[in-house]
PDB file of C-alpha atoms in Angstrom:
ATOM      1  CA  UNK A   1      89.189 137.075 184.868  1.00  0.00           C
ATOM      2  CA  UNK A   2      86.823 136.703 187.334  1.00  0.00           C
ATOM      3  CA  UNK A   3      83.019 135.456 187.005  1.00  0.00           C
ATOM      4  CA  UNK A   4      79.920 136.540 189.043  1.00  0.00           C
ATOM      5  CA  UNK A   5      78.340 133.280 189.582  1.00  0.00           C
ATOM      6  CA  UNK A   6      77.904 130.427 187.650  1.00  0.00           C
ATOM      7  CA  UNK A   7      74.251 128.668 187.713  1.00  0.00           C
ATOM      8  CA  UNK A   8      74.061 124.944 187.081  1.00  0.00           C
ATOM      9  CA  UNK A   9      71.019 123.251 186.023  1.00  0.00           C
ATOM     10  CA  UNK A  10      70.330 126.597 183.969  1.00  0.00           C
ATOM     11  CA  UNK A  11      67.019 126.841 181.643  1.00  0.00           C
ATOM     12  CA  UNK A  12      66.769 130.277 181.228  1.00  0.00           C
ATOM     13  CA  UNK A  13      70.009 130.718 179.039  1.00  0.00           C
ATOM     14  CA  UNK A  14      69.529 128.618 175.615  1.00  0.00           C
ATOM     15  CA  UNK A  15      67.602 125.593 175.161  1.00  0.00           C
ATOM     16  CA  UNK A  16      67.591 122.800 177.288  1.00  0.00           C
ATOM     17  CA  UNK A  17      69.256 122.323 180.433  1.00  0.00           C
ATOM     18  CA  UNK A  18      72.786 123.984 180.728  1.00  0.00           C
ATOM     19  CA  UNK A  19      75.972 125.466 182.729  1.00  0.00           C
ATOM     20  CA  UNK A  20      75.478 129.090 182.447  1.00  0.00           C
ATOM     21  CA  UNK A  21      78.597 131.196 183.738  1.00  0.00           C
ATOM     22  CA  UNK A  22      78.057 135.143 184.047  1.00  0.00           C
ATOM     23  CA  UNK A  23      81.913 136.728 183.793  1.00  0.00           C
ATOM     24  CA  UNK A  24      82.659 140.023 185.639  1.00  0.00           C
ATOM     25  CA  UNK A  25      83.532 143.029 183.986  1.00  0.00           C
ATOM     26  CA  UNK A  26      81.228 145.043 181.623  1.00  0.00           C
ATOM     27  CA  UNK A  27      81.932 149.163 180.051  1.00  0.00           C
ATOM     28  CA  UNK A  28      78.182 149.144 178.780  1.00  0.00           C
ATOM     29  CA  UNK A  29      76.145 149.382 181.681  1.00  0.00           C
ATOM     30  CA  UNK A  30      72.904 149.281 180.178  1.00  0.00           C
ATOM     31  CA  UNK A  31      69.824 150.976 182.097  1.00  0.00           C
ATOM     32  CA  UNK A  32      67.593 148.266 183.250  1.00  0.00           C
ATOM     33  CA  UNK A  33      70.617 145.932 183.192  1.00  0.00           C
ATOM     34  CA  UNK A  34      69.358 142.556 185.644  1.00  0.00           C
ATOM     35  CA  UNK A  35      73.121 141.541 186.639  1.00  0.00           C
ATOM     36  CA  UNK A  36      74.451 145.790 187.431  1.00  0.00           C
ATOM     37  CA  UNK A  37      76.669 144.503 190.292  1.00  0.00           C
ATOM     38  CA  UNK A  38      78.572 142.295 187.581  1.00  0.00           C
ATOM     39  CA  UNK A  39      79.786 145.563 186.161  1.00  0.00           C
ATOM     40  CA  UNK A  40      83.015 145.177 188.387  1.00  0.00           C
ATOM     41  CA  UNK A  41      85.886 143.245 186.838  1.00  0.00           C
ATOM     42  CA  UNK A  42      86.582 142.667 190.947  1.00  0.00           C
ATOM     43  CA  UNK A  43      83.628 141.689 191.485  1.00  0.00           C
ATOM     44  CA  UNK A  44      82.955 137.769 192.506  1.00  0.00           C
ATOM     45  CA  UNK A  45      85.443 134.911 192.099  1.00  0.00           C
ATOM     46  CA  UNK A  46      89.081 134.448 190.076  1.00  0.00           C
ATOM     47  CA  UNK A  47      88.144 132.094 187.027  1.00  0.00           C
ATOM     48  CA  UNK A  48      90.948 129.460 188.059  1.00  0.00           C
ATOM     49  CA  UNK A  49      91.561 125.917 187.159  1.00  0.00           C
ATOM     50  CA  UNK A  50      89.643 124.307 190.050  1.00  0.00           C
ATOM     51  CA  UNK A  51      86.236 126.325 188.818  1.00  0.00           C
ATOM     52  CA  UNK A  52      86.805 125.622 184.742  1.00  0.00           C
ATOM     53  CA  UNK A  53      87.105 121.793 185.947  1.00  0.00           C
ATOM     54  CA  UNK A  54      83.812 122.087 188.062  1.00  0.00           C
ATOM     55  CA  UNK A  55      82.118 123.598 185.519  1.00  0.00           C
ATOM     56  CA  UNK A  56      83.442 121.267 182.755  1.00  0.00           C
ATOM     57  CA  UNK A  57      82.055 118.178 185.154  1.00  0.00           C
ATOM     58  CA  UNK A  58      79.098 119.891 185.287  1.00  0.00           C
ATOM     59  CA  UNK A  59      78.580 119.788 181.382  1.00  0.00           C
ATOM     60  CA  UNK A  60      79.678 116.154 180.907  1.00  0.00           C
ATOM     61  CA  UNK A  61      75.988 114.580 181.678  1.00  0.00           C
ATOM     62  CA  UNK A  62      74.015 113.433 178.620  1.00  0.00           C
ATOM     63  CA  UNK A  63      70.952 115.726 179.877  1.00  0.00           C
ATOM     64  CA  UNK A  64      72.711 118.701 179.942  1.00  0.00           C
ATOM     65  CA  UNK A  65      72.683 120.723 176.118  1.00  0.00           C
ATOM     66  CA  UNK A  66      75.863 123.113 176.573  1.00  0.00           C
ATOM     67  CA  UNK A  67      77.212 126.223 178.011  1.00  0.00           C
ATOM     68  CA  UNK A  68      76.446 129.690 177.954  1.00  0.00           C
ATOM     69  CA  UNK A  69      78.545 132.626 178.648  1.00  0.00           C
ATOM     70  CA  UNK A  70      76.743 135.659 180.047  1.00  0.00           C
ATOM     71  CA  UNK A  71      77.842 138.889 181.877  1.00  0.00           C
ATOM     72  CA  UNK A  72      79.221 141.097 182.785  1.00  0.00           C
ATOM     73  CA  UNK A  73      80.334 141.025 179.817  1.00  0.00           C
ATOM     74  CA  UNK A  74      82.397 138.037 177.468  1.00  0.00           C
ATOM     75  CA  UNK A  75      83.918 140.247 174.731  1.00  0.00           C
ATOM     76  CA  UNK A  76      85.133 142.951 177.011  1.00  0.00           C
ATOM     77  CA  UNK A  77      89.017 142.686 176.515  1.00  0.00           C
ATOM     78  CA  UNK A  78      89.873 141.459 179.650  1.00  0.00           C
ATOM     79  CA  UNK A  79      87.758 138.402 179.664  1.00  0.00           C
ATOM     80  CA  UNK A  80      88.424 137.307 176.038  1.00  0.00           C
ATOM     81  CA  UNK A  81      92.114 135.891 176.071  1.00  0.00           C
ATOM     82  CA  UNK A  82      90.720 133.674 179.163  1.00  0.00           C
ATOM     83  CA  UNK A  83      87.389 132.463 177.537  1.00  0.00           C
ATOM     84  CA  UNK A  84      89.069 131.498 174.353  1.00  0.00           C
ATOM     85  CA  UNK A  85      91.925 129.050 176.401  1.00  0.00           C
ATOM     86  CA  UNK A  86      88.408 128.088 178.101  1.00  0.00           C
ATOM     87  CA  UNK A  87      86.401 127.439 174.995  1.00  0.00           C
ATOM     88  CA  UNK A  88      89.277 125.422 173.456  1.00  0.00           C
ATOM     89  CA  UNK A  89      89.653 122.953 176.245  1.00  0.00           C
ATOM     90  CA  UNK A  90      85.608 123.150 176.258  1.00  0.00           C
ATOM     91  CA  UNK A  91      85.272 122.459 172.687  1.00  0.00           C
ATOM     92  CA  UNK A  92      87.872 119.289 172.372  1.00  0.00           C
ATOM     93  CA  UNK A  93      86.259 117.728 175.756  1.00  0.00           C
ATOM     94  CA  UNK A  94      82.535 118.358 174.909  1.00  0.00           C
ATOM     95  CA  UNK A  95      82.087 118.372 171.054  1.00  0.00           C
ATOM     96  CA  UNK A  96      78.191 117.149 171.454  1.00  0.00           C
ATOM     97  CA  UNK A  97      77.482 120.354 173.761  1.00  0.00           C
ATOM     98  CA  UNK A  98      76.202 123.891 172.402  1.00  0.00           C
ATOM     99  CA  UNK A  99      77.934 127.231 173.253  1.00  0.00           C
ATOM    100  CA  UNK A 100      76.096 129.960 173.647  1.00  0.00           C
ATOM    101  CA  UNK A 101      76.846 133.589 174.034  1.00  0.00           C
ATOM    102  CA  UNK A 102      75.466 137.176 175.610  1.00  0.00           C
ATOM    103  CA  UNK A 103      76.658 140.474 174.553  1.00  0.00           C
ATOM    104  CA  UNK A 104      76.102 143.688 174.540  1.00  0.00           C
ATOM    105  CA  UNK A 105      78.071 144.150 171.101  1.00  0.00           C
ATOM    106  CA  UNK A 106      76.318 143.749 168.147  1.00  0.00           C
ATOM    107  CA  UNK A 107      78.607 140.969 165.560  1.00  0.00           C
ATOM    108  CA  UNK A 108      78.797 143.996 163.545  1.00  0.00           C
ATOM    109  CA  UNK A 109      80.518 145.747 166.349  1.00  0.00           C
ATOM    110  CA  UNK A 110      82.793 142.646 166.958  1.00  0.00           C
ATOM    111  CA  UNK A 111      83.813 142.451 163.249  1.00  0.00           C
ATOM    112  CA  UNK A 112      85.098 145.336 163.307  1.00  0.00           C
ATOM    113  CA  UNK A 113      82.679 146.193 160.906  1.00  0.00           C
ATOM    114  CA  UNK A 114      80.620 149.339 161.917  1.00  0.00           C
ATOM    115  CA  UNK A 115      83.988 151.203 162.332  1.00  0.00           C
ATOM    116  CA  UNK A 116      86.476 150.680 165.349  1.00  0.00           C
ATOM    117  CA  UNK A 117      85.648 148.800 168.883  1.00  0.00           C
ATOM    118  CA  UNK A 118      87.330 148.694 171.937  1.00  0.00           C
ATOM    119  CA  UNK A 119      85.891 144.439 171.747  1.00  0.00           C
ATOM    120  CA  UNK A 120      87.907 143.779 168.381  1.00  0.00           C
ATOM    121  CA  UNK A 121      91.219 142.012 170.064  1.00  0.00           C
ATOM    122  CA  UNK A 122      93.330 139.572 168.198  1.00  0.00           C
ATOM    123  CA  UNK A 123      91.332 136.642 169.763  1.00  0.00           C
ATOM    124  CA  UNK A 124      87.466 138.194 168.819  1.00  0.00           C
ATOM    125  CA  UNK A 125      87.591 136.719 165.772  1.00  0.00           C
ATOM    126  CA  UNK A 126      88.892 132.602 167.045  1.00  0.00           C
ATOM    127  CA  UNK A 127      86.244 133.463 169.764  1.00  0.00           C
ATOM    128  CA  UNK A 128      83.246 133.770 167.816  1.00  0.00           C
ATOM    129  CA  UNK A 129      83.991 130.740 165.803  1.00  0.00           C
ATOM    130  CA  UNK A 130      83.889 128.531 169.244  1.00  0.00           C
ATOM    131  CA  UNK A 131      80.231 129.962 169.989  1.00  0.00           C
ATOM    132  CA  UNK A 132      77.193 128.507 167.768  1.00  0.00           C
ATOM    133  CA  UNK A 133      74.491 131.087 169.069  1.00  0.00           C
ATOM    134  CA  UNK A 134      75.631 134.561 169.617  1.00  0.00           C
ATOM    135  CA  UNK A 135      72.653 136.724 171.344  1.00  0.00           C
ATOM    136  CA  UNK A 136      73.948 140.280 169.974  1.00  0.00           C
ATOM    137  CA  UNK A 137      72.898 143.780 171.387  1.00  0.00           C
ATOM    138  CA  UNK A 138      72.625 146.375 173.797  1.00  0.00           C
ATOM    139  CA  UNK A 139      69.945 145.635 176.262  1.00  0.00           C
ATOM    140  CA  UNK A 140      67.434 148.510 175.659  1.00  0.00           C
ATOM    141  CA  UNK A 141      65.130 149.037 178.364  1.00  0.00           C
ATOM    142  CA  UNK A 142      62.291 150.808 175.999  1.00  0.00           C
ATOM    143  CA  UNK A 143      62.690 147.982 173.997  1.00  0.00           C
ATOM    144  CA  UNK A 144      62.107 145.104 176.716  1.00  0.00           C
ATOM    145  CA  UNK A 145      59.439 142.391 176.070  1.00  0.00           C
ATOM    146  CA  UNK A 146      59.432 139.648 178.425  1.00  0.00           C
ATOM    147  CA  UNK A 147      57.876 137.372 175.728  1.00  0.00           C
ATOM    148  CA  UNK A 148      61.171 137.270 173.624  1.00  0.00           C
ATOM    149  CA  UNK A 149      62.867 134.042 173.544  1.00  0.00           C
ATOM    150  CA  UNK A 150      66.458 133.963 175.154  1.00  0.00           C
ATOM    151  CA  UNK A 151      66.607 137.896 174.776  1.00  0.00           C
ATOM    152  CA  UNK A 152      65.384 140.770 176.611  1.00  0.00           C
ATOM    153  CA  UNK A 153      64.804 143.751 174.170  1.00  0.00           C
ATOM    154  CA  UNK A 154      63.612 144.011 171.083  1.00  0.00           C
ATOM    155  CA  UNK A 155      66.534 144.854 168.973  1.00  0.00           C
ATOM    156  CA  UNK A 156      68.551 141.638 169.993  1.00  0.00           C
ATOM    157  CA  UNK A 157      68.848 139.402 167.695  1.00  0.00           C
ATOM    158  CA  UNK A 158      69.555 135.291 168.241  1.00  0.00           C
ATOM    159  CA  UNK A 159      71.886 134.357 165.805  1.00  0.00           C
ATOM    160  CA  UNK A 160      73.330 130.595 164.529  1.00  0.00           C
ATOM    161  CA  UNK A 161      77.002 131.818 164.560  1.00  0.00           C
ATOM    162  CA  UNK A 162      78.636 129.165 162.036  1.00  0.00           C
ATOM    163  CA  UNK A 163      75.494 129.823 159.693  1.00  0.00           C
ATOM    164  CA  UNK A 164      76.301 133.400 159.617  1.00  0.00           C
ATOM    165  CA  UNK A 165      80.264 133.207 159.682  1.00  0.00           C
ATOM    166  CA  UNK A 166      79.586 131.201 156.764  1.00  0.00           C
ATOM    167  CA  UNK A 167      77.535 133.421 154.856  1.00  0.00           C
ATOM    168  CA  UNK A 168      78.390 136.589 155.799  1.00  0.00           C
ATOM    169  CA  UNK A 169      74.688 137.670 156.739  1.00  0.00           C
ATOM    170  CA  UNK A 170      72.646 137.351 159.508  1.00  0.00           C
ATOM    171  CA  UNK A 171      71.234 134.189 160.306  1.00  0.00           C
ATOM    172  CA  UNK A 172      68.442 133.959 163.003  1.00  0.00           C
ATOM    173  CA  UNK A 173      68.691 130.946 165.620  1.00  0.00           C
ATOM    174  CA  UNK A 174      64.941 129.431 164.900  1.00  0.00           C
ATOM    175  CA  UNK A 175      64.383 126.483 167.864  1.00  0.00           C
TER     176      UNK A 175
END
């Protein structure tokens, strides 16, 4: 997998100060789309050991709240068997820190429940239940508002993953 930059000291991303890391390699390609040239899988840097250990070092100060995973896009096939080895590590190092994720799929999509997706893999499912906010949806460029919080269009949503995974609905994210 590679990523197309990663952007310490992030606080655009989630709340609070954070690692964000934008993957390469997205199928969508959403009109308006702000990171197009992340579209590549080739595009940018191999995600190797040496950049998951500066980006883990990154997220070990008390100031910082977490890490988000942008795109490109995380739940494109490709990119999930290496984010979910990632997330482990991530999750037994960093328990205090928030993960948060961007896609394009809705959770619907990633159940497998609004019929088949090329983003259901054997390792969607372990995936989602590393990530505590999952920012679902298609960007929709008719639908951007750039007073949303931590979305972009309108028919996002900005969901707390275990509360939903838990219940079965759809649980807004409310800071």
């Amino acid at each position: 997998m590679n990523y197309a930059t990663i952007k310490y000291y992030d606080i655009a991303n989630g709340p609070g100060v954070r690692t964000s890391v934008f993957v390469s390699g997205c199928r969508h390609h959403c009109p308006g789309c702000f990171n197009a040239v992340a579209w590549d899988f080739a595009y940018g840097q191999p995600f190797d050991k040496a950049t998951r250990n500066q980006v883990f070092a990154s997220c070990q100060p008390d100031y910082i709240a977490g890490l988000s995973l942008l795109g490109g896009e995380p739940f494109e096939p490709e990119n999930q068997a290496p984010l979910l080895a990632f997330l482990r590590r991530f999750r037994t190092a960093l328990p205090g820190k928030t993960v948060w994720c961007y896609t394009g799929f809705t959770l619907e999509e990633l159940l497998g429940k609004s019929g088949e997706c090329r983003a259901c893999t054997p390792h969607t499912r372990e995936l989602l239940g590393l990530i505590d906010i999952l920012v679902d949806g298609r960007y929709v460029e008719e639908l951007a508002d750039i007073t949303l919080a931590f979305r972009g269009s309108k028919n996002q949503r900005v969901l707390d993953l275990p509360a939903t995974l838990t219940t079965g609905e759809p649980v807004l994210y409310l800071e």
